[in-house]
PDB file of C-alpha atoms in Angstrom:
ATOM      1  CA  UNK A 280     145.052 107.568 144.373  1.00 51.00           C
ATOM      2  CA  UNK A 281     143.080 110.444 143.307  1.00 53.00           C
ATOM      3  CA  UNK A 282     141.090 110.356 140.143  1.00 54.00           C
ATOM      4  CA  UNK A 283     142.200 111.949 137.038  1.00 56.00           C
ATOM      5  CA  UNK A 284     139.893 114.162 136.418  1.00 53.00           C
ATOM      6  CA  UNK A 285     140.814 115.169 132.579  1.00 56.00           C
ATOM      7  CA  UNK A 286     140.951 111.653 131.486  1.00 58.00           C
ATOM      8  CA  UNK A 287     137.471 111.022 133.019  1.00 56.00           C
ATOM      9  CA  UNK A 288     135.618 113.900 131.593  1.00 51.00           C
ATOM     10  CA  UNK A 289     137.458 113.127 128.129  1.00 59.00           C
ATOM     11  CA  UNK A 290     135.738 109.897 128.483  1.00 58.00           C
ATOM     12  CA  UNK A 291     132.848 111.183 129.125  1.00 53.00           C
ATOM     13  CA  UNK A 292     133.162 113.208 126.235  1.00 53.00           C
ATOM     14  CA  UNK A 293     133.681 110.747 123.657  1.00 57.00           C
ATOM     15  CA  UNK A 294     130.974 108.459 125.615  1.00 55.00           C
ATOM     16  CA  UNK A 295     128.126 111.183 125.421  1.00 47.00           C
ATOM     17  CA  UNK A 296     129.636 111.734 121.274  1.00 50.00           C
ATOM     18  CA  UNK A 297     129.418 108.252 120.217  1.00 47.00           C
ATOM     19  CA  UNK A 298     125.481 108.282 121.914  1.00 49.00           C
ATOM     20  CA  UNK A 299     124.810 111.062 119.967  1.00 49.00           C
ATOM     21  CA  UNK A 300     126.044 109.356 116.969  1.00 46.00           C
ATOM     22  CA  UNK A 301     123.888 106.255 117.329  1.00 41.00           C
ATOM     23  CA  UNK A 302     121.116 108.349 118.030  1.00 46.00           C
ATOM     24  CA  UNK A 303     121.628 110.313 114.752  1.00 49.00           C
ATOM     25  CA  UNK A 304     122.140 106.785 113.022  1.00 39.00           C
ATOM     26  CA  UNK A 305     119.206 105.196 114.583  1.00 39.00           C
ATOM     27  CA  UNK A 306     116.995 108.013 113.144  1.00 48.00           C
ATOM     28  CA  UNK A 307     118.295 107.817 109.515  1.00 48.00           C
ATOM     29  CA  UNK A 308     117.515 104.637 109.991  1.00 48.00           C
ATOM     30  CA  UNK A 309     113.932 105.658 110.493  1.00 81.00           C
ATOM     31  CA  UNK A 310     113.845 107.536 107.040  1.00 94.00           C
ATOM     32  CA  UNK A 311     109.962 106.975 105.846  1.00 96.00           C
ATOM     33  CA  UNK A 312     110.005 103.779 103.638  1.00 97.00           C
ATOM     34  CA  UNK A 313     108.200 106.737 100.705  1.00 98.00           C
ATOM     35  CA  UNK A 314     111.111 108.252 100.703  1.00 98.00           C
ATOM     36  CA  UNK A 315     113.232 105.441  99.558  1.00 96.00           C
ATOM     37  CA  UNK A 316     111.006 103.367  97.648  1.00 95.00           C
ATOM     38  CA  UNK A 317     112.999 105.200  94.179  1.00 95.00           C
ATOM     39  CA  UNK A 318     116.639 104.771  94.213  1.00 94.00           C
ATOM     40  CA  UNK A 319     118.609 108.068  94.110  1.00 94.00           C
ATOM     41  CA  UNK A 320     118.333 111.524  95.783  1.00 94.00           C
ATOM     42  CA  UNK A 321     116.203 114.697  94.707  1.00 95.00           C
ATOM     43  CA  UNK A 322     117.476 116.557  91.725  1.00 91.00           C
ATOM     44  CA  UNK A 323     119.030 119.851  92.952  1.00 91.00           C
ATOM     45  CA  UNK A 324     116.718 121.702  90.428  1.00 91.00           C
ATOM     46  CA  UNK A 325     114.056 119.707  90.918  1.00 95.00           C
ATOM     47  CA  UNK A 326     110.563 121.858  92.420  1.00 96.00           C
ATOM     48  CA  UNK A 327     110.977 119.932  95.890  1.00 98.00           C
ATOM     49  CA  UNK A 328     114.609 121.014  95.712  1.00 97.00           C
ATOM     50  CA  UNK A 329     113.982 124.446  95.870  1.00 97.00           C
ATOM     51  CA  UNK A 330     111.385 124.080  98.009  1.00 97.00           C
ATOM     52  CA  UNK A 331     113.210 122.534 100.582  1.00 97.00           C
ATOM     53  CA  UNK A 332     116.264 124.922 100.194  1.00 95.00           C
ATOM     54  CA  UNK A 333     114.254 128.350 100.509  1.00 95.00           C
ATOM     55  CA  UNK A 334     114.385 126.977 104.409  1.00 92.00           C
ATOM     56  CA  UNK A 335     117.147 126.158 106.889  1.00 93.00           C
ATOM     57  CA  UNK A 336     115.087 123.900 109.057  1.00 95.00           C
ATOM     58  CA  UNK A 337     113.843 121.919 106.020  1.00 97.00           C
ATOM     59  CA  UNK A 338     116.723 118.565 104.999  1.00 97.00           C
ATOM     60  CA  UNK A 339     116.626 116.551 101.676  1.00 97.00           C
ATOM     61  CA  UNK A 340     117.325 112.738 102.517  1.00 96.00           C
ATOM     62  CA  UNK A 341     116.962 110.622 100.022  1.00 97.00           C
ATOM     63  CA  UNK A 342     113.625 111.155  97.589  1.00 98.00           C
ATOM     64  CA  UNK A 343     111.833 113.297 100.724  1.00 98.00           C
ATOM     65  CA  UNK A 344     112.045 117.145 102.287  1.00 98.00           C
ATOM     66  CA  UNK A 345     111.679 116.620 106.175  1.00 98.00           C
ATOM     67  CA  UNK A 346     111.873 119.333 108.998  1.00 97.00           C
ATOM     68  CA  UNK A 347     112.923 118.614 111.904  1.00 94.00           C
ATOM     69  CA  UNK A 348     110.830 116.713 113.633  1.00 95.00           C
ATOM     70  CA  UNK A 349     110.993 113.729 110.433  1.00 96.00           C
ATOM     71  CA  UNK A 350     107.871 114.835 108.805  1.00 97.00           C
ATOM     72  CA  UNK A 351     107.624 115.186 105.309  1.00 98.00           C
ATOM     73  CA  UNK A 352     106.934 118.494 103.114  1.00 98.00           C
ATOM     74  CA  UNK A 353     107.920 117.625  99.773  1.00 98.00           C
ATOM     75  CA  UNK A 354     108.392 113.952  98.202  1.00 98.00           C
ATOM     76  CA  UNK A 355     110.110 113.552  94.746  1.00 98.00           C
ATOM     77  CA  UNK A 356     109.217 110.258  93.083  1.00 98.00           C
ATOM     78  CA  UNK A 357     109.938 111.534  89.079  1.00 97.00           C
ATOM     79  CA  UNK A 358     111.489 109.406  86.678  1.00 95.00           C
ATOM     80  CA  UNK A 359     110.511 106.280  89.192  1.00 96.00           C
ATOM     81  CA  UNK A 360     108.672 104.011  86.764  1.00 96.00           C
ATOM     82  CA  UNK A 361     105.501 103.864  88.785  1.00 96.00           C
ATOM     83  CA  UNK A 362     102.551 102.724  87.783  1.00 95.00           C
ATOM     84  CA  UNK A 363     100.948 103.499  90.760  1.00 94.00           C
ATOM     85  CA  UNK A 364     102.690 105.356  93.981  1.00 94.00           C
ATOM     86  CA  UNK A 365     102.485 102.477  95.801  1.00 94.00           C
ATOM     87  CA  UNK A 366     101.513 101.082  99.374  1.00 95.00           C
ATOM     88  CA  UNK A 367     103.824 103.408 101.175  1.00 97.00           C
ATOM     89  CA  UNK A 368     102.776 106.573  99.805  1.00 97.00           C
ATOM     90  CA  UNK A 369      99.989 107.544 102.455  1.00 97.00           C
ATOM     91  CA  UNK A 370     102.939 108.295 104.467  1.00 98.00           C
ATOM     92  CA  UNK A 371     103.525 111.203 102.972  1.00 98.00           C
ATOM     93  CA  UNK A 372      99.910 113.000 103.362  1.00 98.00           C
ATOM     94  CA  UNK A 373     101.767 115.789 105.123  1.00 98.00           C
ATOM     95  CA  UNK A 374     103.622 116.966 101.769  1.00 98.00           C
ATOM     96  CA  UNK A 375     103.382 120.442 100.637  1.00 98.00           C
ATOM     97  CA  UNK A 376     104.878 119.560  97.002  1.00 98.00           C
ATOM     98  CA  UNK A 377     104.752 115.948  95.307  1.00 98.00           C
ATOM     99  CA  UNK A 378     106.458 114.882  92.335  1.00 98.00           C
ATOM    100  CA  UNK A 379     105.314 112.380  90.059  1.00 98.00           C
ATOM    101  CA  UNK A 380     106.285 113.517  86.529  1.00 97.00           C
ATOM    102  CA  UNK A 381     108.329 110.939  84.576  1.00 96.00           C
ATOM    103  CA  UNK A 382     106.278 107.613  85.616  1.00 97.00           C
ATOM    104  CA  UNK A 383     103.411 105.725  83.292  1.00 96.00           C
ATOM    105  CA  UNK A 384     100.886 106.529  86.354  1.00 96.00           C
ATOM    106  CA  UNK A 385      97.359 105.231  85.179  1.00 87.00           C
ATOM    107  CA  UNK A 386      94.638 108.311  85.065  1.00 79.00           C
ATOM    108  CA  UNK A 387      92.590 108.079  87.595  1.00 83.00           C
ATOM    109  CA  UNK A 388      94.081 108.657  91.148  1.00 90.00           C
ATOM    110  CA  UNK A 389      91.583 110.364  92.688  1.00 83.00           C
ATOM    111  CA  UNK A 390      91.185 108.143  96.077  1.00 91.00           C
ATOM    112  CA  UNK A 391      95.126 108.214  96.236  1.00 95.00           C
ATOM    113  CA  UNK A 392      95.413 111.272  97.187  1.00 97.00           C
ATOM    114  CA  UNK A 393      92.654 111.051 100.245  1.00 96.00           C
ATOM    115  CA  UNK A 394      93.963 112.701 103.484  1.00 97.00           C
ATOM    116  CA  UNK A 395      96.431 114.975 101.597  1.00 98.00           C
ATOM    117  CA  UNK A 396      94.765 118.133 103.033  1.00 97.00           C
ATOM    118  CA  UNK A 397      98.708 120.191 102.932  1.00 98.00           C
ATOM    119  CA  UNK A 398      99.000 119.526  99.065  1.00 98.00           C
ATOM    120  CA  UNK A 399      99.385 122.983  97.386  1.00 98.00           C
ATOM    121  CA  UNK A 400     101.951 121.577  94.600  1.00 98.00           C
ATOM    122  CA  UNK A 401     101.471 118.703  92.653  1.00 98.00           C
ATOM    123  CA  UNK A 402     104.115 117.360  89.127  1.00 98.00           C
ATOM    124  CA  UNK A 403     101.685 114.729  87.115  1.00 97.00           C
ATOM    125  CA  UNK A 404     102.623 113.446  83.641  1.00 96.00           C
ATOM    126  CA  UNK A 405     101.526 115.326  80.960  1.00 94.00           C
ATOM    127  CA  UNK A 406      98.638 112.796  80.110  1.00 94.00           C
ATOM    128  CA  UNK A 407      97.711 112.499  83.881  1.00 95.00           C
ATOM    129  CA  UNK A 408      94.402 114.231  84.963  1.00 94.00           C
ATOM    130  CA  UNK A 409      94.932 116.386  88.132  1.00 96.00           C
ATOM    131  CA  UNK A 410      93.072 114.600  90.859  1.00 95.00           C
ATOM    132  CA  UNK A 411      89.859 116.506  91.645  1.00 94.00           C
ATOM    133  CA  UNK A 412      90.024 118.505  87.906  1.00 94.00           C
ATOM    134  CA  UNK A 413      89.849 121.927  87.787  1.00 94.00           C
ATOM    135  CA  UNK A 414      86.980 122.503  90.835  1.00 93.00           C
ATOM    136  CA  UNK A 415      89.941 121.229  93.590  1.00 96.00           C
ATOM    137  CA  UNK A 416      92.629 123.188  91.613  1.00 97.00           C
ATOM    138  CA  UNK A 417      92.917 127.112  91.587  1.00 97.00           C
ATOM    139  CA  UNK A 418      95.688 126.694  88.573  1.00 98.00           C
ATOM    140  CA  UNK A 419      96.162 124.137  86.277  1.00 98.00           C
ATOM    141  CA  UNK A 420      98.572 124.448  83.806  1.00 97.00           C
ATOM    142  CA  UNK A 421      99.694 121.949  81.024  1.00 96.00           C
ATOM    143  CA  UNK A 422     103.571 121.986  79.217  1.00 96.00           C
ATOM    144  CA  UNK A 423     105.149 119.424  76.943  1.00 95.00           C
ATOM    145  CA  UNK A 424     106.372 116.868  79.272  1.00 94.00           C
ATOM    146  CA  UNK A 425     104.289 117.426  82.667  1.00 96.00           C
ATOM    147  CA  UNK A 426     101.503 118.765  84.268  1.00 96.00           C
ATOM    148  CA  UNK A 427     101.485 120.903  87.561  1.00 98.00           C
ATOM    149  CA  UNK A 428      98.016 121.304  89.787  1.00 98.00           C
ATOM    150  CA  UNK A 429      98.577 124.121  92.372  1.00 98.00           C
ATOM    151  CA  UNK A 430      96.651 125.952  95.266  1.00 98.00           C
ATOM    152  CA  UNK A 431      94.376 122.949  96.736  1.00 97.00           C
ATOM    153  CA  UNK A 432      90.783 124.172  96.822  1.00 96.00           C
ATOM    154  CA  UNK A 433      88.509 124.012 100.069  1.00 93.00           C
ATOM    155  CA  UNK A 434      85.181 122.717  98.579  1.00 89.00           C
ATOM    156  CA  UNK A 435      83.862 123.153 101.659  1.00 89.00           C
ATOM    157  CA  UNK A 436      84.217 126.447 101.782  1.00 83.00           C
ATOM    158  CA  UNK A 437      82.552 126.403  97.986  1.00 70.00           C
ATOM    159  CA  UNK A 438      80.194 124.082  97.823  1.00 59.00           C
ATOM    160  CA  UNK A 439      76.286 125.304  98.243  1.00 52.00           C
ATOM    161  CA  UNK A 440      74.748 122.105  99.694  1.00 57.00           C
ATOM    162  CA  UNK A 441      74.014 122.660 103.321  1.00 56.00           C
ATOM    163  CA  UNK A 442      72.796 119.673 103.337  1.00 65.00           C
ATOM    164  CA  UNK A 443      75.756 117.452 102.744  1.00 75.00           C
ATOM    165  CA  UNK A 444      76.480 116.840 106.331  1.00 86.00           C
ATOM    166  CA  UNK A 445      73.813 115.956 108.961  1.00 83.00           C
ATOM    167  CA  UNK A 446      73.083 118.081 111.430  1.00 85.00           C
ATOM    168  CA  UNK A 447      75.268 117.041 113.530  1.00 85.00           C
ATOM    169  CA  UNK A 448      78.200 116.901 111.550  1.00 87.00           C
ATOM    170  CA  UNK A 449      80.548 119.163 109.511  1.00 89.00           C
ATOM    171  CA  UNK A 450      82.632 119.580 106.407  1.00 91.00           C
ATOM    172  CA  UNK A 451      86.376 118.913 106.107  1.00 93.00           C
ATOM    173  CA  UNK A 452      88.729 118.650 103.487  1.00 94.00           C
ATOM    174  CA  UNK A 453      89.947 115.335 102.661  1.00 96.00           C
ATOM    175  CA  UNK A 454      92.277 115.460  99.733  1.00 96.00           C
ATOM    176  CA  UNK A 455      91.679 117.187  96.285  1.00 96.00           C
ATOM    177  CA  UNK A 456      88.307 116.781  95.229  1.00 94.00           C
ATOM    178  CA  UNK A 457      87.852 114.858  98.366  1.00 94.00           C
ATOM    179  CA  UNK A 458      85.211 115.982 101.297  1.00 91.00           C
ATOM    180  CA  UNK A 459      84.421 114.215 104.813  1.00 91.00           C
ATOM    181  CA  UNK A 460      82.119 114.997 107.342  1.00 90.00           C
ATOM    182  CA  UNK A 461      83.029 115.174 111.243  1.00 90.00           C
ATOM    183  CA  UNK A 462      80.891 114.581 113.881  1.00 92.00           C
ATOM    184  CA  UNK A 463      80.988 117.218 116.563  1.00 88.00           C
ATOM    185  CA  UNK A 464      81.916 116.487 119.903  1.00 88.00           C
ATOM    186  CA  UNK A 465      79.450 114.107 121.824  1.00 85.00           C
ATOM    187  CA  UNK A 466      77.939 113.011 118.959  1.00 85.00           C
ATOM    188  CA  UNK A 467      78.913 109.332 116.467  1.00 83.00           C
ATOM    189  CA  UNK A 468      77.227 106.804 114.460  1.00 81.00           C
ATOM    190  CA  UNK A 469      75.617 107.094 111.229  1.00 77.00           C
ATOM    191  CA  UNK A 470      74.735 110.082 110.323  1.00 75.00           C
ATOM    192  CA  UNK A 471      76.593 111.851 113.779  1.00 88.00           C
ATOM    193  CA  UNK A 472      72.697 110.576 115.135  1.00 80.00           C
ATOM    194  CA  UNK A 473      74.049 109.152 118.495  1.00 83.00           C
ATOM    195  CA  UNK A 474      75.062 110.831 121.382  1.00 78.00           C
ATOM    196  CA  UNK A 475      77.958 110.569 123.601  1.00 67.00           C
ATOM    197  CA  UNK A 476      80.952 109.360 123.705  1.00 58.00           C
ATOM    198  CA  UNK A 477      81.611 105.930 122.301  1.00 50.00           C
ATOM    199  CA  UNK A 478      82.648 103.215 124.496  1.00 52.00           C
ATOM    200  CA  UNK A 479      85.434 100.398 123.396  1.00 60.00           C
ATOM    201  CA  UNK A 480      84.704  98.215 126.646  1.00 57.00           C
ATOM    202  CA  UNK A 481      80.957  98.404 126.525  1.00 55.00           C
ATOM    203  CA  UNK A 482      81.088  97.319 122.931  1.00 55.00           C
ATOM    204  CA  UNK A 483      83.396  94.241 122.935  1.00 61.00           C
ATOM    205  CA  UNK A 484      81.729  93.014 126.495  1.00 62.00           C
ATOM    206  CA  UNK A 485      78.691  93.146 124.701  1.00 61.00           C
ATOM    207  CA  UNK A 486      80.558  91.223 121.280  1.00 64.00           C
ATOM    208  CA  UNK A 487      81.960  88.878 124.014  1.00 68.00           C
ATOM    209  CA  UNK A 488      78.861  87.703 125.929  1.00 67.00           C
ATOM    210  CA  UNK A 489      77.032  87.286 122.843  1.00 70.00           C
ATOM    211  CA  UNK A 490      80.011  84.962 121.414  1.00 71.00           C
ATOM    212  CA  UNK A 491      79.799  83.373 124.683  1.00 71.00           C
ATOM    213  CA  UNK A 492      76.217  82.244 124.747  1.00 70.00           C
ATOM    214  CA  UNK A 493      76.050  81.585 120.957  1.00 76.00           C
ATOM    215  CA  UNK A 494      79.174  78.919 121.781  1.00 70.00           C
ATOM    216  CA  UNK A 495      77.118  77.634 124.864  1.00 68.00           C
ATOM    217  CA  UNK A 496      74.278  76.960 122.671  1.00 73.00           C
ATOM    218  CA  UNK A 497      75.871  74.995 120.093  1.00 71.00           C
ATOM    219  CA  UNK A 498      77.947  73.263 122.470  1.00 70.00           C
ATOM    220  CA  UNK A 499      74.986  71.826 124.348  1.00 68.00           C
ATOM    221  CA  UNK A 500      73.480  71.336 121.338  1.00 70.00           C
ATOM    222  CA  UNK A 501      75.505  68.920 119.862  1.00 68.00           C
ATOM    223  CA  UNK A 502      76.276  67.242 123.130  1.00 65.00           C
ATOM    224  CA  UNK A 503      72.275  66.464 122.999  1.00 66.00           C
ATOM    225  CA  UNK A 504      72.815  65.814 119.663  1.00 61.00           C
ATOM    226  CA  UNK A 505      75.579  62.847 120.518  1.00 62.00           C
ATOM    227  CA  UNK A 506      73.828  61.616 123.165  1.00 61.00           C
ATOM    228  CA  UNK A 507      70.647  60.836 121.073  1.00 64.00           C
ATOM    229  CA  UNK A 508      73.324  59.251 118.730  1.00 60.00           C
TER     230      UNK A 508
END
């Protein structure tokens, strides 16, 4: 008998649908664990709400603003009851607009914010200090019930220590108020002072052999030691 060709592509159909399907379930399922660490959604006139709607490639889910590719631009924690943002929050070092407004944060959150090089937006309780002050800020302004920091400075680009780095090393952003310095290529260490590339395998056969002996050593020492016994 033939095959029925209809009813086999149908099939197929509804095969390659349901995939999709799981696939699109699967990566909900993925959702950043920042982004639901508040119950709720994001306010629709919430700051990260209209960020996220002035483009068609950015989606709200749940308290975050993702494009397409599941990386965050905008995280709304407000009204969350935080003390602190939490363990999870690093993940979202690729936002573009945090916020926090609503929550007793304590003051100083300087170090939380390290690696959030994107952030030009940031919501802060009223009594909340921006992190960095006004040198990582170009605006800060102060209302009745929050506190917004906007247009992350690059203190590298400001500061007038050439010195900062070593020689063979560089400035980088590293958050507000925050600086690093890179080693350029070929160089690592303290101070960027050794050269070439750094090798894993030379450094734990070197950890290993050393381990070795030292376990060799005591080992025939106390077997000395026992047989004196």
């Amino acid at each position: 008998m033939a095959p029925h060709w209809p009813s086999i592509l149908r099939n197929l159909a509804l095969w390659v649908a349901a995939l999709l399907l799981a696939l699109g379930v699967e990566r909900a399922l993925a959702l950043p664990e920042i982004c639901t660490q508040c119950p709720g959604s994001v306010q629709n006139l919430s700051k990260v709400a209209l960020y996220c709607k002035q483009t068609s490639e950015l989606m709200l889910h749940a308290r975050c603003c993702l494009n397409q590719k599941g990386t965050i631009l905008g995280l709304d924690l407000q009204n969350c009851s935080l003390k602190d943002p939490g363990p999870n929050f690093p993940q979202a070092h690729t936002a573009v607009i945090i916020d926090l407004q609503a929550n007793p944060l304590k003051d100083d959150l300087a170090n939380t914010f390290r690696g959030f090089t994107q952030l030009q937006t940031l919501v802060l309780p009223q009594d909340v200090t921006c992190p960095g002050g006004i040198n990582a800020w170009n605006n800060i302004t102060s209302y009745i019930d929050n506190q917004i920091c906007q247009g992350q400075k690059n203190l590298c680009s400001s500061t007038g220590d050439p010195e900062m780095c070593p020689e063979n090393g560089s400035c980088a952003p590293d958050g507000p108020g925050l600086l690093q310095c890179v080693c350029a290529d070929g160089f690592h260490g303290y101070k960027c002072a050794r050269q070439g590339s750094f090798s894993p395998l030379m450094f734990f056969g070197i950890l290993g052999s050393t381990t070795l002996s030292i376990s060799v050593l005591l080992w025939g020492t106390q077997r000395r030691k026992a047989k004196t016994s």
